[in-house]
Backbone as numpy.savetxt, mean C-alpha at the origin, in Angstrom:
# Nx Ny Nz CAx CAy CAz Cx Cy Cz
-2.09 16.54 -1.99 -1.90 14.54 -2.58 -2.06 13.65 -1.81
-1.29 13.60 -0.69 -0.85 12.61 0.21 -2.42 11.41 0.10
-3.71 12.77 0.29 -4.45 11.95 1.37 -5.37 11.82 0.16
-5.24 12.67 -1.17 -5.61 11.78 -2.42 -5.48 10.54 -2.83
-3.74 10.16 -2.62 -3.69 8.68 -2.70 -3.87 7.93 -2.19
-3.85 8.34 -0.97 -4.03 7.59 0.63 -5.55 6.91 1.07
-6.59 7.87 0.42 -7.57 7.62 0.59 -8.64 7.57 -0.75
-8.23 7.68 -1.73 -8.71 7.50 -3.09 -10.40 6.83 -2.56
-10.40 5.24 -2.62 -10.51 4.25 -2.74 -12.17 4.77 -1.48
-11.53 4.86 -0.36 -12.80 4.69 1.14 -11.80 3.46 2.13
-13.09 3.94 3.42 -12.03 2.68 4.04 -12.52 1.27 3.87
-11.27 0.24 4.09 -11.64 -1.38 3.47 -11.44 -1.16 2.03
-11.54 -0.35 1.10 -11.60 -0.49 -0.56 -10.45 -0.99 -0.94
-9.87 -1.59 -1.34 -7.86 -1.93 -1.57 -8.15 -0.29 -3.13
-7.36 -0.29 -3.28 -6.83 0.65 -4.25 -6.20 -0.21 -5.19
-5.73 0.58 -6.13 -5.02 -0.14 -7.36 -3.40 0.38 -7.04
-3.04 1.23 -6.26 -1.95 1.48 -5.51 -1.48 0.90 -4.81
-2.23 0.22 -3.73 -2.47 -0.05 -2.34 -1.68 -1.37 -3.21
-2.47 -2.26 -3.98 -2.68 -3.27 -4.29 -1.62 -3.65 -4.88
-0.93 -2.54 -5.42 1.09 -2.75 -6.69 1.96 -2.91 -5.19
1.74 -1.93 -4.57 2.58 -2.20 -2.94 2.26 -3.22 -2.54
1.21 -4.01 -2.01 1.36 -5.16 -1.75 2.33 -6.44 -2.81
1.84 -6.50 -3.67 2.52 -7.16 -4.69 4.35 -6.85 -4.56
4.64 -5.85 -4.52 5.86 -5.37 -4.73 6.45 -5.48 -3.48
6.39 -5.78 -2.25 6.97 -5.87 -1.12 6.98 -6.81 -0.83
5.72 -8.05 -0.94 5.52 -8.54 -0.70 6.89 -9.76 -1.62
7.22 -9.08 -3.42 7.75 -9.97 -4.03 9.61 -9.53 -3.49
9.80 -8.51 -3.00 10.97 -7.99 -3.04 11.11 -8.14 -1.72
10.78 -8.02 -0.50 11.09 -7.74 0.90 10.33 -9.31 1.74
9.34 -10.03 1.17 8.73 -10.79 2.00 8.05 -10.29 3.40
7.22 -8.55 2.76 6.31 -8.47 4.14 5.40 -8.38 3.08
4.18 -8.66 4.38 2.89 -8.68 3.74 1.98 -7.46 4.28
1.35 -6.77 3.37 1.14 -5.51 3.99 -0.73 -5.00 3.85
-1.57 -5.13 4.32 -2.74 -4.77 4.70 -3.19 -4.27 3.35
-4.35 -4.38 2.68 -5.23 -3.88 2.41 -6.40 -2.18 2.62
-5.90 -2.56 4.00 -6.89 -1.26 4.52 -6.26 0.20 4.83
-5.13 -0.24 5.14 -4.33 0.97 5.99 -2.44 1.02 5.50
-1.61 -0.17 5.61 -0.05 -0.13 5.41 0.04 -0.17 4.12
-0.63 -0.81 2.91 -0.65 -0.69 1.53 -0.76 0.81 0.62
-2.30 1.43 1.45 -2.24 2.69 0.61 -1.26 3.48 1.22
-0.55 3.50 2.73 0.23 4.28 3.66 2.23 4.06 2.16
1.77 2.65 2.06 2.94 2.23 1.60 3.14 3.13 -0.49
1.44 2.62 -1.13 1.45 3.30 -1.58 2.02 4.80 -2.07
1.60 5.81 -1.07 1.82 6.66 -0.90 3.27 7.26 -0.99
3.83 6.30 -0.24 5.61 6.05 -0.35 6.57 6.20 -1.44
6.07 5.08 -1.88 6.08 4.99 -3.07 5.82 5.55 -4.33
4.81 6.26 -4.27 4.72 7.40 -6.07 5.06 8.60 -4.78
5.53 8.96 -3.87 6.86 10.13 -3.56 8.50 10.02 -4.30
8.52 9.03 -4.36 9.73 8.50 -4.52 9.77 8.29 -6.40
8.67 8.12 -6.05 8.43 7.73 -7.93 8.98 9.44 -8.39
8.05 10.61 -7.70 7.58 12.09 -8.19 8.72 12.64 -8.05
9.68 11.77 -7.34 11.28 12.35 -6.81 10.79 13.35 -5.49
9.75 13.37 -5.09 9.43 13.90 -3.72 10.42 13.79 -2.45
10.40 12.00 -2.48 11.33 11.85 -1.13 13.09 10.81 -1.94
14.10 11.71 -2.02 15.31 11.79 -2.36 16.09 10.83 -1.86
17.19 10.13 -3.03 17.71 8.92 -2.43 18.04 9.08 -1.39
19.42 10.10 -1.40 19.91 10.48 0.03 18.85 10.54 1.72
17.73 10.28 1.22 16.38 10.90 2.37 16.60 9.33 2.85
16.99 9.46 4.98 16.10 8.56 5.33 14.62 8.19 5.68
14.00 7.46 4.92 12.77 7.40 6.01 12.43 6.21 6.88
11.90 6.21 7.26 10.90 4.65 8.10 9.52 4.84 8.16
9.48 3.39 7.77 8.08 3.23 7.72 7.10 2.36 8.37
6.01 2.55 9.30 6.24 1.30 10.58 4.60 0.89 10.23
5.14 -0.33 10.11 4.05 -1.24 9.87 3.26 -1.19 11.09
2.22 -1.35 10.76 1.09 -1.38 11.74 -0.01 -2.48 11.82
0.55 -3.66 11.12 -0.01 -4.68 10.91 -1.32 -4.52 10.18
-2.27 -5.40 10.57 -3.54 -5.45 9.86 -4.00 -6.87 8.62
-3.00 -7.57 9.05 -2.61 -8.74 8.15 -3.90 -9.19 7.82
-4.47 -9.43 9.20 -5.86 -10.77 8.89 -7.10 -9.87 7.83
-6.62 -8.80 7.45 -7.81 -7.87 5.90 -7.35 -8.49 4.90
-5.96 -9.61 4.81 -5.75 -9.80 3.35 -6.64 -10.54 2.69
-7.40 -11.65 4.09 -8.07 -12.95 4.01 -9.39 -12.49 3.51
-9.88 -11.03 3.14 -11.80 -10.51 3.45 -11.53 -11.22 2.03
-13.30 -11.22 2.23 -13.65 -11.89 0.57 -13.62 -10.54 -0.75
-13.75 -8.97 0.16 -13.67 -7.85 -0.41 -12.06 -7.95 -0.76
-11.25 -7.99 -0.48 -9.42 -8.10 -0.98 -9.86 -9.28 -1.70
-10.38 -10.33 -1.68 -9.75 -11.20 -2.95 -10.19 -11.08 -3.88
-11.46 -10.48 -4.19 -12.07 -9.95 -4.79 -11.22 -8.88 -5.46
-11.20 -8.01 -4.88 -10.42 -6.70 -5.28 -9.10 -7.22 -5.97
-7.70 -8.57 -6.01 -6.86 -9.21 -6.36 -7.32 -9.89 -7.17
-8.49 -10.54 -7.20 -8.78 -10.88 -9.22 -8.92 -10.71 -9.71
-9.78 -9.16 -9.15 -10.14 -8.36 -10.80 -8.72 -7.60 -11.21
-7.76 -7.56 -10.38 -6.28 -6.70 -10.98 -5.76 -6.95 -12.64
């Protein structure tokens, strides 16, 4: 299931969950995620928390690998405007 959530749209194509993760972390943590990898990984983590797969007492380390320049691509801007 993790791979389905993470790679649903394909490489470089923002997913609805990834776009949600970008907005959520930007608003709540001032963290910018890229639409290619880290947003999809965070979307999967958020999905696991919501489903109870990740428990409130668990410690999770999320490694943000960068990729922020992808936020400025035309494909990301188009996906963001269509939400």
